[in-house]
PDB file of C-alpha atoms in Angstrom:
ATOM      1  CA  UNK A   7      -4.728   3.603  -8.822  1.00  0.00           C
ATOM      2  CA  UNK A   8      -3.353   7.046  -8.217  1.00  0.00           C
ATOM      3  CA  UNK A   9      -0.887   8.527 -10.428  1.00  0.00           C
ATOM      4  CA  UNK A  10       2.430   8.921  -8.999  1.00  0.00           C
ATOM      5  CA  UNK A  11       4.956  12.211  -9.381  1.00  0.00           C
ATOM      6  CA  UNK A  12       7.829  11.066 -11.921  1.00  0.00           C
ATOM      7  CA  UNK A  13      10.671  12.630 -12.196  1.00  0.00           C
ATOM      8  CA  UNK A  14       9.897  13.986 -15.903  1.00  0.00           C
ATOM      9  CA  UNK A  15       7.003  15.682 -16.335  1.00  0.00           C
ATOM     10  CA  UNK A  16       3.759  14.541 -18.906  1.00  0.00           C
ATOM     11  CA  UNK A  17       3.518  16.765 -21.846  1.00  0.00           C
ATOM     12  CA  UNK A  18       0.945  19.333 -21.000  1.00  0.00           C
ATOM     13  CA  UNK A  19       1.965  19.483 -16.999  1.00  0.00           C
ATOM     14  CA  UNK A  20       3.420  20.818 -14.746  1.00  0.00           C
ATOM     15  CA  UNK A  21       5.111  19.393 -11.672  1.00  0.00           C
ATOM     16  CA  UNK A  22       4.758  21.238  -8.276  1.00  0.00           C
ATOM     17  CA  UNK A  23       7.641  22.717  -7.462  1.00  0.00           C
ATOM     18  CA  UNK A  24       9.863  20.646  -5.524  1.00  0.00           C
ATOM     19  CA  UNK A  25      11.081  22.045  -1.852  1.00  0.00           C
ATOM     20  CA  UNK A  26      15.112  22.008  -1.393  1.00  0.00           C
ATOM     21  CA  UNK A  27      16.027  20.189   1.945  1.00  0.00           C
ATOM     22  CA  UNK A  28      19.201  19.080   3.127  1.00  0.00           C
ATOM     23  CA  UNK A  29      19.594  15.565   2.637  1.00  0.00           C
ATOM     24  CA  UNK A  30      19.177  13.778   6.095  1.00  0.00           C
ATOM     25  CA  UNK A  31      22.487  13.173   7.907  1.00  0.00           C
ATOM     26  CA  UNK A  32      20.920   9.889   8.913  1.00  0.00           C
ATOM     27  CA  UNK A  33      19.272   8.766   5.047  1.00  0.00           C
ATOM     28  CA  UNK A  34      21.663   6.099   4.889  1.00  0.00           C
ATOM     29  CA  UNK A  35      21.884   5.071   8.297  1.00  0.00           C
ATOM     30  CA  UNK A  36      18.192   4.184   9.520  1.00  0.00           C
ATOM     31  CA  UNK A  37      18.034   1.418  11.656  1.00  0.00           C
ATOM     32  CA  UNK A  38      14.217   0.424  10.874  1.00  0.00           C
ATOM     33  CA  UNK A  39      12.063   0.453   7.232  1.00  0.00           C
ATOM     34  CA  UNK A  40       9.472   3.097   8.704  1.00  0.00           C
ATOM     35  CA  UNK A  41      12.428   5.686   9.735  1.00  0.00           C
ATOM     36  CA  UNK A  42      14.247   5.037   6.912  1.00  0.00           C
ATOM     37  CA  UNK A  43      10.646   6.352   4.683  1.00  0.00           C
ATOM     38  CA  UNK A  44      10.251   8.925   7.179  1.00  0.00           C
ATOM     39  CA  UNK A  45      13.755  10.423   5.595  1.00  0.00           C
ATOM     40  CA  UNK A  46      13.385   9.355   2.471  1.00  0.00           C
ATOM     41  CA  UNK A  47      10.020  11.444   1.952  1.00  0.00           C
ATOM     42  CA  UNK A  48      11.732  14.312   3.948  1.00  0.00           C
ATOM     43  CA  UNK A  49      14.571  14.006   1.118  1.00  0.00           C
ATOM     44  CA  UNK A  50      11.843  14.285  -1.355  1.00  0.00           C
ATOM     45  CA  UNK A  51      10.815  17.311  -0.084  1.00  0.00           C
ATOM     46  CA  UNK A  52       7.554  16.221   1.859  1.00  0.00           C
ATOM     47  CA  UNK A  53       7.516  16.437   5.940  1.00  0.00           C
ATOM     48  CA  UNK A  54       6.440  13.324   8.174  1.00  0.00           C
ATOM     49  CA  UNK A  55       3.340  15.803   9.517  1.00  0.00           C
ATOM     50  CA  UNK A  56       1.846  16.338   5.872  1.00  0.00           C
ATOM     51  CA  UNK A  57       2.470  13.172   4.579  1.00  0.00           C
ATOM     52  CA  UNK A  58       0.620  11.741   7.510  1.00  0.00           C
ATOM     53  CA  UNK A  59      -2.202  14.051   6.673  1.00  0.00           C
ATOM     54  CA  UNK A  60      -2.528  12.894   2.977  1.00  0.00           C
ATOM     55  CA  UNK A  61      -2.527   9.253   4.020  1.00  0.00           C
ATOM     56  CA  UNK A  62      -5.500   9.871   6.603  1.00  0.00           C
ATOM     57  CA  UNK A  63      -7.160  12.109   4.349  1.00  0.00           C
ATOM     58  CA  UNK A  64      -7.395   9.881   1.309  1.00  0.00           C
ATOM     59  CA  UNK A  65      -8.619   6.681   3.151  1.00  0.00           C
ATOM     60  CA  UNK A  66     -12.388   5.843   1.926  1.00  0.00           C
ATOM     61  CA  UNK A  67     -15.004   5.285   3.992  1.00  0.00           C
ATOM     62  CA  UNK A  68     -17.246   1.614   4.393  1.00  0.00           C
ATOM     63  CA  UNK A  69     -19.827   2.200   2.357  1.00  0.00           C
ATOM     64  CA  UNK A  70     -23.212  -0.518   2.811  1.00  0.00           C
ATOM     65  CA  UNK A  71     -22.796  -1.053  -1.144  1.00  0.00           C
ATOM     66  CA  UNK A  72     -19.643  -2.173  -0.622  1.00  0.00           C
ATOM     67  CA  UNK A  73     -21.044  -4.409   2.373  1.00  0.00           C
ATOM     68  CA  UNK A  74     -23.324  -5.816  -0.011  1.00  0.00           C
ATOM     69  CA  UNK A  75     -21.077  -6.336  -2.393  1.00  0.00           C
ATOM     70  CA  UNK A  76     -18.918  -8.817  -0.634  1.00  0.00           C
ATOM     71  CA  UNK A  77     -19.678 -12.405  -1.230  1.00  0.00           C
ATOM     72  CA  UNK A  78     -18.460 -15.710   0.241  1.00  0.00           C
ATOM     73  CA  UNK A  79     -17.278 -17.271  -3.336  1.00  0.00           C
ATOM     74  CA  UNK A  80     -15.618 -13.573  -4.123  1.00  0.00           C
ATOM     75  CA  UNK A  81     -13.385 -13.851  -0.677  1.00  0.00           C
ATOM     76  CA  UNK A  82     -12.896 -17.613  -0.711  1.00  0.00           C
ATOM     77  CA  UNK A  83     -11.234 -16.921  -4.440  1.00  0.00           C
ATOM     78  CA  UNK A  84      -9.341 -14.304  -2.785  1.00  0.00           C
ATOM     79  CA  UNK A  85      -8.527 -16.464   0.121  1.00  0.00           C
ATOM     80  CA  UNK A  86      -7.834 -19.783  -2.620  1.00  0.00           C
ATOM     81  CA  UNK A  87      -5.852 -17.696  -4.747  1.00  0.00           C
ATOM     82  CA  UNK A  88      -8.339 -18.669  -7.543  1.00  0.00           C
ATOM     83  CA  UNK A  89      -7.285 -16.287 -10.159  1.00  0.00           C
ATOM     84  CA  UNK A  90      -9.989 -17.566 -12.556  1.00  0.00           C
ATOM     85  CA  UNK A  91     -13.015 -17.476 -10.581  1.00  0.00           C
ATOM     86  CA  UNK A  92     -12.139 -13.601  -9.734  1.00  0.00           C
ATOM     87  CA  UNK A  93     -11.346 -13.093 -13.270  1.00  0.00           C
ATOM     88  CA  UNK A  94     -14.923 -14.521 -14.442  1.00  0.00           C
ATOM     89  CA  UNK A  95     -16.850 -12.741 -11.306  1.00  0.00           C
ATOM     90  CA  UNK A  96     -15.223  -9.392 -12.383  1.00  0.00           C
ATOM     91  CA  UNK A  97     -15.969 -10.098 -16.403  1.00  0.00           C
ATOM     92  CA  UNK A  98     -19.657 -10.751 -15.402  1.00  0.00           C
ATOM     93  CA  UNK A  99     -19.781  -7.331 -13.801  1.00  0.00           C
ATOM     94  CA  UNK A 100     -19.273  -8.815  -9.965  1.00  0.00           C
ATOM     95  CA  UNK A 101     -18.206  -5.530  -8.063  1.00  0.00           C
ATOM     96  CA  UNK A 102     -14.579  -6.644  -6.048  1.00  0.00           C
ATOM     97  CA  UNK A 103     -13.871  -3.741  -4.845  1.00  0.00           C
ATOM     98  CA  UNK A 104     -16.062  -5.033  -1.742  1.00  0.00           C
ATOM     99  CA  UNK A 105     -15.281  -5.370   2.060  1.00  0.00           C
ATOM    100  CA  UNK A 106     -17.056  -7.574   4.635  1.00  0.00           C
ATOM    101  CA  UNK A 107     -18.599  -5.220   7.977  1.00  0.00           C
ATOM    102  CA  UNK A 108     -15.229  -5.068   9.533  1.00  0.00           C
ATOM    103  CA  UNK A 109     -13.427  -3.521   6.310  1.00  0.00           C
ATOM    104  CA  UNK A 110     -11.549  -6.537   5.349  1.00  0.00           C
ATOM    105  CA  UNK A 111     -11.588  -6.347   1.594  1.00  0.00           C
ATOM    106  CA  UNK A 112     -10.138  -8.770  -1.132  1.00  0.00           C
ATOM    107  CA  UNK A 113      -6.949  -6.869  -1.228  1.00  0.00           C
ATOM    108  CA  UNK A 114      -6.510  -7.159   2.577  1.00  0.00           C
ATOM    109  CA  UNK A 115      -7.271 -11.293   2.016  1.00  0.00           C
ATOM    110  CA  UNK A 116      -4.568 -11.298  -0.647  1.00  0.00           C
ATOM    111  CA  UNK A 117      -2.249  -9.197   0.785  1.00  0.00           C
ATOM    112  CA  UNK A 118      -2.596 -11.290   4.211  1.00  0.00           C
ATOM    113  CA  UNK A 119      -2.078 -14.498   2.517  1.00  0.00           C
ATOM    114  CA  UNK A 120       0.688 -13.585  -0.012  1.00  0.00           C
ATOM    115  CA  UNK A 121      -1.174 -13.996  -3.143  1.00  0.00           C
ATOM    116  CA  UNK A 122       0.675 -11.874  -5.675  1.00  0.00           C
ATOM    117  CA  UNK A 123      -1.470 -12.386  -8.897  1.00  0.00           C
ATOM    118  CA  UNK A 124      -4.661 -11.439  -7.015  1.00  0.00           C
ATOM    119  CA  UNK A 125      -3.459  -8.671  -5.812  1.00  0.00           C
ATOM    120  CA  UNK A 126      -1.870  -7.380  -9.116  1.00  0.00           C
ATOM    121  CA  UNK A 127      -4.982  -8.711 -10.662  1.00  0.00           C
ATOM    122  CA  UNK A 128      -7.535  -6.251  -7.808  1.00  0.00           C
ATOM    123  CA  UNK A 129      -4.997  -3.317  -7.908  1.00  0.00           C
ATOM    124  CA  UNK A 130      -3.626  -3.399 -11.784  1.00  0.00           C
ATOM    125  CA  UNK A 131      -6.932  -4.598 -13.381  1.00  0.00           C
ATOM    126  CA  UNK A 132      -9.910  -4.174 -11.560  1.00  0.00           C
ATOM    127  CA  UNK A 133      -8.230  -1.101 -10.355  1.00  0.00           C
ATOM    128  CA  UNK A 134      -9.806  -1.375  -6.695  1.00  0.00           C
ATOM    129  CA  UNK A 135      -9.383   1.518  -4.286  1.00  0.00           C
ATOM    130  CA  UNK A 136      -6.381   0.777  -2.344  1.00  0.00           C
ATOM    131  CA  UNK A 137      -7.353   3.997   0.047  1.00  0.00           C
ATOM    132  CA  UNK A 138      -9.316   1.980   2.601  1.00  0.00           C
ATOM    133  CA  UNK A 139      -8.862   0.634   6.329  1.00  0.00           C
ATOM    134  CA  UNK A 140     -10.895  -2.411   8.354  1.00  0.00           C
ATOM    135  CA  UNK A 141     -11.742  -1.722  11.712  1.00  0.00           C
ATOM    136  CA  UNK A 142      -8.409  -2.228  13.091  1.00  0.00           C
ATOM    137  CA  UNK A 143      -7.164   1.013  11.093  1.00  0.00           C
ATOM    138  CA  UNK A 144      -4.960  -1.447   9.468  1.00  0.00           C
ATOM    139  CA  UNK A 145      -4.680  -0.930   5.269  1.00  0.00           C
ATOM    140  CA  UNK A 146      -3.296  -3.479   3.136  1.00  0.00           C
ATOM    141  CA  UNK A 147      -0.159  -3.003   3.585  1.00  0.00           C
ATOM    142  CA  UNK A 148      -0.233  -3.707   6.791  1.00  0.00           C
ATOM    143  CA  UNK A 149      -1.329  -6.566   6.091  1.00  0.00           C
ATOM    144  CA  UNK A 150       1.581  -7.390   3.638  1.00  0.00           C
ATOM    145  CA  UNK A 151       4.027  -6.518   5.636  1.00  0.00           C
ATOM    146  CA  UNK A 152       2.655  -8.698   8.657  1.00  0.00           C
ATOM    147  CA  UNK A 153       3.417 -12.095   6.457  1.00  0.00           C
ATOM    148  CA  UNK A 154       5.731 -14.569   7.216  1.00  0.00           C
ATOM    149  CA  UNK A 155       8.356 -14.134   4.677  1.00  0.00           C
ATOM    150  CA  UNK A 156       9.033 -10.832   2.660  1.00  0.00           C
ATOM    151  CA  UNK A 157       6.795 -10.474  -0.332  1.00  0.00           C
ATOM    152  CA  UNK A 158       8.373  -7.497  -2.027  1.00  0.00           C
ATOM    153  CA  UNK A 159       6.617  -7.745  -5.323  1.00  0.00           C
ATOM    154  CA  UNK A 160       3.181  -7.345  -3.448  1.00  0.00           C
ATOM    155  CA  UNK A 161       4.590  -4.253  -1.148  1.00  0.00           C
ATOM    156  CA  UNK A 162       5.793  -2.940  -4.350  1.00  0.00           C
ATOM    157  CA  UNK A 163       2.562  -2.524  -5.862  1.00  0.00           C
ATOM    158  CA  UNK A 164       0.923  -0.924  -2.984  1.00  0.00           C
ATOM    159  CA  UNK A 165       3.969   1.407  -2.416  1.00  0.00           C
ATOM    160  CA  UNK A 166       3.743   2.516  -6.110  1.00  0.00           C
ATOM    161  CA  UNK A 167       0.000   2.824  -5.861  1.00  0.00           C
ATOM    162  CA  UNK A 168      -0.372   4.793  -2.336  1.00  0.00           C
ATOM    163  CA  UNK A 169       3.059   5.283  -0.817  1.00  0.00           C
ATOM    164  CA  UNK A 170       1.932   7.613   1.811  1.00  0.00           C
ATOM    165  CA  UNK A 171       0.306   4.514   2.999  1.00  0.00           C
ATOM    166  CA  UNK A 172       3.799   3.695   4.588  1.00  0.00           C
ATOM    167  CA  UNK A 173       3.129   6.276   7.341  1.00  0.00           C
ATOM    168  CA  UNK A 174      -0.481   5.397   8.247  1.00  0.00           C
ATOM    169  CA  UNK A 175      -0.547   4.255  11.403  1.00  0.00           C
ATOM    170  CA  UNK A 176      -3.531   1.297  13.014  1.00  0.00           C
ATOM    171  CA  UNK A 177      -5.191   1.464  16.563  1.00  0.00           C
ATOM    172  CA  UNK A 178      -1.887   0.080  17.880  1.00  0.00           C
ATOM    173  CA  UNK A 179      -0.289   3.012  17.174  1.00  0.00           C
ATOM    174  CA  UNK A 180       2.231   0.581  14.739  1.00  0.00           C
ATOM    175  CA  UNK A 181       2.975   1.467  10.845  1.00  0.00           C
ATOM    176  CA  UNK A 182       2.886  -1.305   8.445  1.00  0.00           C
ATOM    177  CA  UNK A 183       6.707  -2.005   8.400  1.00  0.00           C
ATOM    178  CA  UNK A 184       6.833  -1.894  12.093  1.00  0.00           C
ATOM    179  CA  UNK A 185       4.724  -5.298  11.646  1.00  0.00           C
ATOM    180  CA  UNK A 186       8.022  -6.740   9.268  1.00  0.00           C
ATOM    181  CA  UNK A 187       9.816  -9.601  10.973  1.00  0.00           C
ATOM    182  CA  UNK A 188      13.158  -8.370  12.374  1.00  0.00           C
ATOM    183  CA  UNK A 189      15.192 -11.439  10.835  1.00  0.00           C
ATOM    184  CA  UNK A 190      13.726  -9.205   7.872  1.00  0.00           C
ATOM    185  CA  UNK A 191      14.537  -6.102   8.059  1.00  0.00           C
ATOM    186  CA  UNK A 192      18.162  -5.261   6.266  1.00  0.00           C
ATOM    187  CA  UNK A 193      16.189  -7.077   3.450  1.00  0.00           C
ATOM    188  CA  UNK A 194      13.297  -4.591   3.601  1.00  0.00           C
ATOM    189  CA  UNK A 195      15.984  -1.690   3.770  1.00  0.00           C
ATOM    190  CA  UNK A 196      17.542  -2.851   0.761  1.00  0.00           C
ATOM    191  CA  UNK A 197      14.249  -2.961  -1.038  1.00  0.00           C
ATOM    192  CA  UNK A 198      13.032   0.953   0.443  1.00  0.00           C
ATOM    193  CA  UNK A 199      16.797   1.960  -1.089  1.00  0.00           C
ATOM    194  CA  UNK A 200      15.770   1.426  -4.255  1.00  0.00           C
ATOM    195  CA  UNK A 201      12.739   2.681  -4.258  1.00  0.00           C
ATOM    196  CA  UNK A 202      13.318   6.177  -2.268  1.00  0.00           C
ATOM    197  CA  UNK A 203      12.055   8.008  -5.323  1.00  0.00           C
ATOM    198  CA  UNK A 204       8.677   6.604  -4.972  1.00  0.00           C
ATOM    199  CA  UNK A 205       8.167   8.307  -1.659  1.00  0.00           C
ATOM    200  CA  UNK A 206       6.294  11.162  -2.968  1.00  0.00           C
ATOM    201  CA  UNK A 207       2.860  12.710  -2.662  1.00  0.00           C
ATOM    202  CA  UNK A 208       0.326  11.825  -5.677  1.00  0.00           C
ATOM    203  CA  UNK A 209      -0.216  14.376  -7.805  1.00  0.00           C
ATOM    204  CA  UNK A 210      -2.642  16.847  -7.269  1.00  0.00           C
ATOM    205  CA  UNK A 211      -4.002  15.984 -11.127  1.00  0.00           C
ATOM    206  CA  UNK A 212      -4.620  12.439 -10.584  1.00  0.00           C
ATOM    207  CA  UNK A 213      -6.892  13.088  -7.263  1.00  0.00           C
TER     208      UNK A 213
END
């Protein structure tokens, strides 16, 4: 998982320094999640244009290893949400951070489905590269964003992971929040609100 800009710096480094931009007359006013992102990075000092650069930059490519990798009882766990069996496939040296041919990985499966633990579990533990896209150009937070109800703590490991992720766009031309329910979306500005300040680039260190 990629370490993300804090406000204070870690002993021994440096932070970039930070440009100075107006604050957006329209910050607080966004009618959608991915405009509202779009400003909030832009308050942060970091334009739509290079953000969108970093995000297609840092996505990793299928790899037949990682083909090979993918089994039917790793993705059924993932699909079960059979915390164990993952836990006891990763301890015996199982390799999860796997993808079937179309680039649907066990973090897409979780994300897709909902299932929280797992996909703390893959991204916290395992520490699976959350840089990837299937077929479809579609990462996993498209894919948790395109559930049926809100799952905010899943979004909010992804966003604190990869945040540029919020910009990358899939063959539809759609970011992941443009996938969010409307019904949902005050709820997913009041979520973005307090999170503006993770709408950052990584690091350059922690590349």
């Amino acid at each position: 998982m990629m370490q993300i800009i804090a406000k204070r710096p870690m002993a021994g480094k440096s932070l970039p320094p930070k440009k100075k931009m107006k604050r957006s007359a329209d910050f607080e006013n966004a009618k959608d999640p991915t405009s509202f992102i779009i400003n909030a990075f832009e308050d942060n000092g970091f334009s739509e244009k290079e953000i969108v650069t970093k995000a297609q930059s840092t996505l990793q490519k299928l790899t037949p290893s990682m083909v090979e990798a993918y089994t039917m009882e790793a993705s059924k766990a993932a699909r079960d949400d059979d915390l164990d069996t993952l836990r006891m496939l990763f301890e015996e040296g199982a390799r999860l951070d796997c993808c079937n041919k179309f680039g649907d990985s066990l973090l897409n499966i979780a994300c897709r489905r909902g299932h929280t633990r797992i996909v703390k579990f893959l991204v916290e533990e395992v520490k699976v590269c959350v840089h990837r896209a299937d077929d479809l150009k579609r990462t996993p937070l498209h894919d948790a964003c395109w559930t049926h109800e809100p799952n905010f703590e899943i979004v909010d490991v992804l966003l604190r992971a990869a945040p540029m992720q919020a910009l990358c766009r899939d063959n539809r031309g759609a970011a992941p929040f443009e996938y969010a329910r409307n019904q949902h979306i005050v709820q997913w500005l009041e979520f973005l609100s307090e999170r503006r300040s993770l709408m950052v680039l990584p690091s350059t260190d922690a590349q």
